[in-house]
Coordinates of C-alpha atoms and ligand atoms in Angstrom, one line a residue:
M1 CA 44.8 15.3 4.2
A2 CA 41.7 14.2 6.1
V3 CA 40.7 10.6 5.7
F4 CA 37.3 9.3 6.4
Q5 CA 35.7 5.9 6.0
I6 CA 33.9 5.5 2.8
F7 CA 33.1 1.9 2.9
S8 CA 33.4 -1.1 5.2
Q9 CA 33.3 -4.8 4.5
A10 CA 33.5 -7.7 6.9
E11 CA 36.2 -10.1 6.0
Q12 CA 35.1 -13.6 5.8
R13 CA 37.4 -16.1 7.6
R14 CA 36.8 -19.8 6.9
Y15 CA 37.4 -22.6 9.2
Y16 CA 37.9 -26.1 7.8
A17 CA 38.0 -29.4 9.6
H18 CA 37.8 -33.1 8.9
V19 CA 34.4 -34.7 8.9
C20 CA 35.2 -36.8 11.9
S21 CA 36.9 -34.2 14.0
K22 CA 35.9 -32.6 17.2
A23 CA 35.1 -29.4 15.3
S24 CA 32.6 -31.2 13.1
I25 CA 30.9 -32.9 16.0
F26 CA 30.7 -29.6 17.8
M27 CA 29.1 -28.0 14.7
I28 CA 26.4 -30.7 14.5
F29 CA 25.8 -30.4 18.2
V30 CA 25.3 -26.6 17.8
I31 CA 23.0 -27.0 14.8
A32 CA 20.8 -29.4 16.8
L33 CA 20.7 -27.1 19.7
T34 CA 19.8 -24.1 17.6
F35 CA 16.9 -25.6 15.7
I36 CA 15.3 -28.2 18.0
P37 CA 14.8 -26.5 21.3
P38 CA 12.9 -23.6 19.9
F39 CA 10.4 -26.1 18.6
F40 CA 9.8 -27.6 22.0
I41 CA 9.6 -24.2 23.6
A42 CA 7.0 -23.0 21.1
Y43 CA 5.2 -26.3 21.4
R44 CA 5.0 -26.2 25.1
S45 CA 3.9 -22.6 25.3
Y46 CA 0.2 -21.9 25.0
G47 CA -1.5 -21.8 21.6
F48 CA 1.1 -23.3 19.3
W49 CA -1.5 -25.3 17.4
L50 CA -4.3 -22.9 16.9
R51 CA -7.3 -25.1 17.6
V52 CA -10.1 -22.6 17.5
D53 CA -10.2 -19.1 16.1
N54 CA -12.9 -16.5 15.7
Y55 CA -14.3 -14.3 13.0
E56 CA -17.1 -11.8 12.9
E57 CA -20.1 -12.0 10.6
Q58 CA -23.6 -10.7 10.5
P59 CA -25.8 -13.7 10.0
Q60 CA -28.4 -13.8 7.3
V61 CA -31.5 -14.4 9.3
Q62 CA -35.0 -14.7 8.0
F63 CA -38.2 -15.2 10.0
K64 CA -39.9 -18.2 8.6
H65 CA -43.3 -16.9 9.4
Q66 CA -43.7 -19.9 11.8
L67 CA -44.6 -19.3 15.4
L68 CA -46.3 -20.8 18.3
V69 CA -47.9 -18.6 21.0
T70 CA -49.4 -19.6 24.3
M71 CA -51.0 -17.3 26.8
E72 CA -51.9 -18.5 30.3
T73 CA -54.7 -17.4 32.5
S74 CA -54.9 -18.4 36.1
D75 CA -56.8 -21.6 35.3
S76 CA -56.5 -22.2 31.5
Y77 CA -54.6 -21.1 28.4
I78 CA -55.2 -20.0 24.9
T79 CA -52.9 -20.8 22.1
W80 CA -52.3 -20.6 18.4
S81 CA -49.6 -21.5 15.9
T82 CA -48.9 -21.4 12.2
F83 CA -48.9 -25.2 12.2
Q84 CA -52.3 -26.5 11.1
N85 CA -52.0 -29.8 12.9
Y86 CA -51.2 -28.2 16.1
N87 CA -54.2 -25.9 15.8
Q88 CA -56.4 -28.8 15.1
L89 CA -55.2 -30.7 18.1
Q90 CA -55.6 -27.6 20.3
Q91 CA -59.1 -26.8 19.1
A92 CA -60.5 -26.4 22.6
N93 CA -58.0 -23.7 23.5
L94 CA -57.5 -22.2 20.1
R95 CA -57.7 -18.5 19.6
I96 CA -56.6 -16.7 16.4
P97 CA -54.6 -13.5 16.9
V98 CA -54.0 -10.6 14.6
L99 CA -50.4 -10.7 13.5
Q100 CA -48.1 -8.2 11.9
S101 CA -44.5 -8.8 11.2
R102 CA -41.9 -6.9 9.3
E103 CA -38.2 -7.5 8.8
A104 CA -36.1 -4.4 8.4
D105 CA -32.7 -3.8 6.9
N106 CA -31.8 -0.6 8.7
N107 CA -28.5 0.1 7.2
G108 CA -29.3 -0.9 3.6
D109 CA -26.5 -3.5 3.3
G110 CA -28.9 -6.2 2.0
V111 CA -28.8 -8.2 5.3
R112 CA -31.9 -8.1 7.5
D113 CA -31.2 -6.4 10.9
E114 CA -34.3 -7.1 12.9
L115 CA -37.8 -8.5 13.1
Q116 CA -40.6 -6.5 14.4
L117 CA -43.5 -8.5 15.4
K118 CA -46.9 -7.5 16.8
L119 CA -49.4 -9.9 17.9
E120 CA -52.9 -9.0 19.2
M121 CA -54.7 -11.8 21.0
P122 CA -58.5 -11.1 21.4
L123 CA -59.6 -11.8 24.9
L124 CA -62.8 -11.9 26.9
D125 CA -63.0 -9.3 29.6
T126 CA -63.0 -12.2 32.1
E127 CA -59.7 -13.6 30.9
H128 CA -56.6 -12.3 32.6
I129 CA -53.3 -13.2 31.1
Q130 CA -50.5 -14.0 33.5
A131 CA -47.9 -15.6 31.3
V132 CA -46.9 -15.4 27.7
Q133 CA -44.8 -17.9 25.8
L134 CA -43.7 -17.4 22.2
I135 CA -41.6 -19.5 19.9
L136 CA -40.4 -18.0 16.6
I137 CA -38.7 -20.0 13.9
F138 CA -35.9 -18.6 11.9
D139 CA -33.8 -19.5 9.0
Y140 CA -30.2 -18.7 10.1
M141 CA -27.2 -18.7 7.7
L142 CA -23.5 -18.0 8.0
S143 CA -21.5 -17.9 4.9
K144 CA -18.2 -16.1 5.4
F145 CA -16.1 -19.2 6.1
S146 CA -18.1 -22.4 5.9
T147 CA -21.7 -22.1 4.8
M148 CA -23.8 -23.1 7.7
Q149 CA -27.6 -23.0 7.3
M150 CA -30.0 -24.1 10.0
E151 CA -33.5 -23.7 11.2
S152 CA -33.3 -22.0 14.6
M153 CA -35.6 -20.9 17.3
G154 CA -36.2 -17.8 19.3
Y155 CA -38.0 -18.5 22.6
L156 CA -39.5 -16.0 24.9
R157 CA -41.5 -16.5 28.1
H158 CA -42.6 -13.9 30.6
E159 CA -44.9 -14.3 33.5
S160 CA -46.2 -12.0 36.2
I161 CA -48.5 -12.3 39.2
F162 CA -50.3 -9.2 37.8
P163 CA -52.6 -9.8 34.9
G164 CA -51.2 -7.9 31.9
G165 CA -52.4 -6.1 28.9
Q166 CA -49.2 -5.8 27.0
L167 CA -45.8 -7.3 26.8
K168 CA -42.9 -5.6 25.0
V169 CA -39.6 -7.2 24.5
I170 CA -36.5 -6.2 22.6
G171 CA -33.6 -8.6 22.4
D172 CA -30.9 -10.1 20.3
L173 CA -30.9 -13.4 18.5
L174 CA -27.6 -14.8 19.6
L175 CA -25.6 -17.7 18.2
V176 CA -24.8 -20.4 20.7
Q177 CA -22.0 -22.8 19.7
R178 CA -21.0 -25.9 21.5
Q179 CA -18.6 -26.8 18.8
P180 CA -16.5 -24.7 16.4
L181 CA -17.6 -24.6 12.8
A182 CA -15.4 -25.8 10.0
H183 CA -13.4 -23.2 8.1
R184 CA -15.0 -24.2 4.8
G185 CA -17.6 -26.5 3.2
L186 CA -21.3 -26.8 3.6
D187 CA -22.9 -27.5 7.0
T188 CA -26.5 -28.4 7.0
R189 CA -26.4 -30.8 10.0
F190 CA -28.9 -28.6 11.8
N191 CA -31.1 -27.6 8.9
T192 CA -33.9 -29.7 10.3
S193 CA -37.4 -28.8 11.3
I194 CA -37.8 -27.9 14.9
F195 CA -41.5 -28.9 14.8
D196 CA -42.7 -31.8 12.9
R197 CA -45.5 -29.9 11.3
N198 CA -47.0 -32.9 9.6
S199 CA -47.4 -34.9 12.8
L200 CA -50.9 -35.7 13.9
F201 CA -49.9 -36.3 17.5
L202 CA -49.6 -33.7 20.2
D203 CA -46.4 -35.3 21.2
A204 CA -44.7 -33.6 18.2
F205 CA -45.6 -30.2 19.7
D206 CA -44.7 -31.1 23.2
L207 CA -42.4 -28.3 24.2
S208 CA -40.3 -30.3 26.6
K209 CA -39.5 -32.8 23.9
V210 CA -38.9 -30.0 21.3
F211 CA -36.6 -28.1 23.7
T212 CA -34.7 -31.2 24.6
E213 CA -34.0 -32.0 21.0
Y214 CA -33.2 -28.4 20.2
S215 CA -30.8 -27.9 23.1
S216 CA -28.9 -31.1 22.2
R217 CA -27.8 -29.4 19.0
N218 CA -24.3 -28.1 18.8
V219 CA -25.3 -24.9 17.1
T220 CA -28.4 -23.1 18.2
T221 CA -29.7 -19.5 18.6
L222 CA -30.9 -17.9 21.8
F223 CA -33.3 -15.0 22.0
Q224 CA -31.8 -12.9 24.7
Y225 CA -34.0 -10.1 26.0
N226 CA -33.1 -8.3 29.1
Y227 CA -35.7 -5.6 29.4
P228 CA -39.2 -7.0 29.1
I229 CA -41.9 -4.5 29.8
W230 CA -45.1 -6.0 31.2
S231 CA -48.0 -3.5 31.3
K232 CA -50.5 -4.3 34.0
G233 CA -54.2 -4.1 33.4
R234 CA -56.2 -4.0 30.2
A235 CA -59.1 -1.8 29.0
A236 CA -62.4 -3.6 28.5
G237 CA -62.7 -5.2 25.1
S238 CA -59.1 -4.7 24.1
P239 CA -56.8 -7.6 23.1
F240 CA -53.5 -8.6 24.8
T241 CA -50.7 -7.0 22.7
L242 CA -47.4 -8.7 22.4
Q243 CA -44.7 -6.7 20.7
A244 CA -41.3 -8.2 20.1
T245 CA -38.3 -6.8 18.4
V246 CA -35.7 -9.5 17.5
R247 CA -32.4 -8.0 16.4
Y248 CA -29.9 -10.0 14.3
P249 CA -26.6 -8.6 15.5
L250 CA -23.1 -9.1 14.3
T251 CA -21.9 -12.3 15.8
T252 CA -18.5 -13.8 16.7
V253 CA -18.2 -17.2 15.2
Q254 CA -15.8 -19.9 16.5
Y255 CA -14.2 -22.1 13.8
T256 CA -11.4 -24.6 13.4
P257 CA -8.7 -23.1 11.3
G258 CA -7.5 -24.8 8.1
L259 CA -4.1 -26.5 7.8
W260 CA -2.4 -23.6 6.2
Q261 CA -3.5 -21.2 8.8
L262 CA -2.3 -23.7 11.4
F263 CA 1.1 -23.9 9.9
K264 CA 1.5 -20.2 9.4
W265 CA 0.6 -19.6 13.0
A266 CA 2.9 -22.3 14.3
W267 CA 5.8 -21.2 12.0
I268 CA 5.6 -17.6 13.3
Q269 CA 5.9 -18.7 16.9
Y270 CA 8.8 -21.1 16.1
F271 CA 10.6 -18.5 14.1
A272 CA 10.3 -15.8 16.8
I273 CA 12.2 -18.1 19.2
L274 CA 14.5 -19.5 16.5
V275 CA 15.9 -16.0 15.7
V276 CA 17.1 -15.7 19.3
F277 CA 18.7 -19.1 19.3
I278 CA 20.5 -18.4 16.0
F279 CA 21.9 -15.2 17.3
V280 CA 23.1 -16.7 20.6
F281 CA 24.7 -19.8 19.0
N282 CA 26.4 -17.7 16.3
R283 CA 28.2 -15.8 19.1
I284 CA 29.1 -19.1 20.7
K285 CA 30.4 -20.6 17.5
A286 CA 32.5 -17.5 16.8
F287 CA 34.0 -17.6 20.2
V288 CA 34.8 -21.3 20.0
Y289 CA 36.3 -21.2 16.6
Q290 CA 38.1 -17.9 16.9
N291 CA 39.8 -19.1 20.1
Q292 CA 40.5 -22.5 18.6
L293 CA 38.8 -24.3 21.4
V294 CA 38.3 -27.0 18.8
T295 CA 41.0 -27.4 16.2
T296 CA 40.3 -26.1 12.7
I297 CA 42.3 -25.0 9.7
V298 CA 41.7 -21.2 9.3
I299 CA 41.8 -19.6 5.9
P300 CA 41.6 -15.8 5.8
A301 CA 39.6 -14.1 3.2
F302 CA 42.3 -13.0 0.8
K303 CA 43.6 -16.5 0.4
E304 CA 40.3 -17.9 -0.5
H305 CA 40.7 -18.1 -4.3
K306 CA 44.0 -19.9 -4.0
L307 CA 42.5 -22.9 -2.3
Ligands
NAG1 C1 -21.4 -32.1 18.5 O1 -20.1 -31.8 19.1 C2 -19.5 -32.9 19.7 C3 -18.2 -32.4 20.3 O2 -18.0 -31.1 20.4 C4 -19.2 -33.9 18.6 O3 -18.6 -35.0 19.2 C5 -20.5 -34.3 18.0 O4 -20.3 -35.2 16.9 C6 -21.2 -33.1 17.4 N1 -22.6 -33.5 16.9 C7 -22.9 -33.3 15.6 C8 -24.3 -33.7 15.3 O5 -22.1 -32.9 14.8
NAG2 C1 -32.2 -25.8 4.5 O1 -33.5 -26.1 4.6 C2 -34.4 -25.2 3.8 C3 -35.8 -25.6 4.1 O2 -36.0 -26.9 4.5 C4 -34.0 -25.4 2.4 O3 -34.8 -24.5 1.6 C5 -32.6 -25.1 2.2 O4 -32.2 -25.3 0.8 C6 -31.7 -25.9 3.1 N1 -30.3 -25.5 3.0 C7 -29.4 -26.2 2.5 C8 -28.0 -25.6 2.3 O5 -29.5 -27.4 2.2

């Protein structure tokens, strides 16, 4: 008659010892060695406490219809802005351009994807533009984790030794962080005006001051354009045309994780090391007790209930 195994069961053997015996002390020692070292190993290894993490979000950006443009000729400049006080102060060099702007949501997800701006500055035929400077003001908002809203700036400058008739730039409005954002809450620290539009002093529109203040912020935007196209020459009677496309791309945002995320992350790392320790020390314990390296009272499984 053939016999085959239909079931298997590990027999449990129990080891008993007095509280103040070598066996008990050994047990306490093993428990300590199993649970404490993994913590230090995890802690000393890189990234135990997750201080900064990333997520991706497409910011909600809106052009505030505020801008300041300056065009330089070899010996003078012309300028215009959407700030009345600035224009008043700059009357001698003021020139009013024709402006068209349009914000497009190309993929229909309800979030604007880019700004297309076209600015035509009327010029005299004797005026030759050699440098162009443009400041655009945006409302920039992130809302996936913490809600962060700020007034931000896109700055562009291009100059050439050749007098130009047209400048075309395409670029991305990038988020620049000097500090991670919080994981929740409302952050309006930088929701302040870049230009003090109500000021009657030219000082308020002094770019070096404005830039210094702006760049001291922990969160800013940067208009990055790598391929400006400067067209030399200009037909008689035609304006200088500035065409800018500012894209609002998906951005990677740095943030400080919340406490639960921190614990979860730390626990996973601790646990991964702990499993190995438990396995190894179970083998060691089995060896020590089975071979009676420390004295214990052994009770086999079948006698259990009689105890
Ligand atoms: C900017 O970040 C630094 C450190 O990253 C911080 O000490 C400072 O308080 C932050 N400034 C503001 C206005 O939050
Ligand atoms: C940020 O500033 C704008 C304009 O000043 C304002 O409309 C908006 O409500 C502010 N955002 C928050 C969250 O306070």
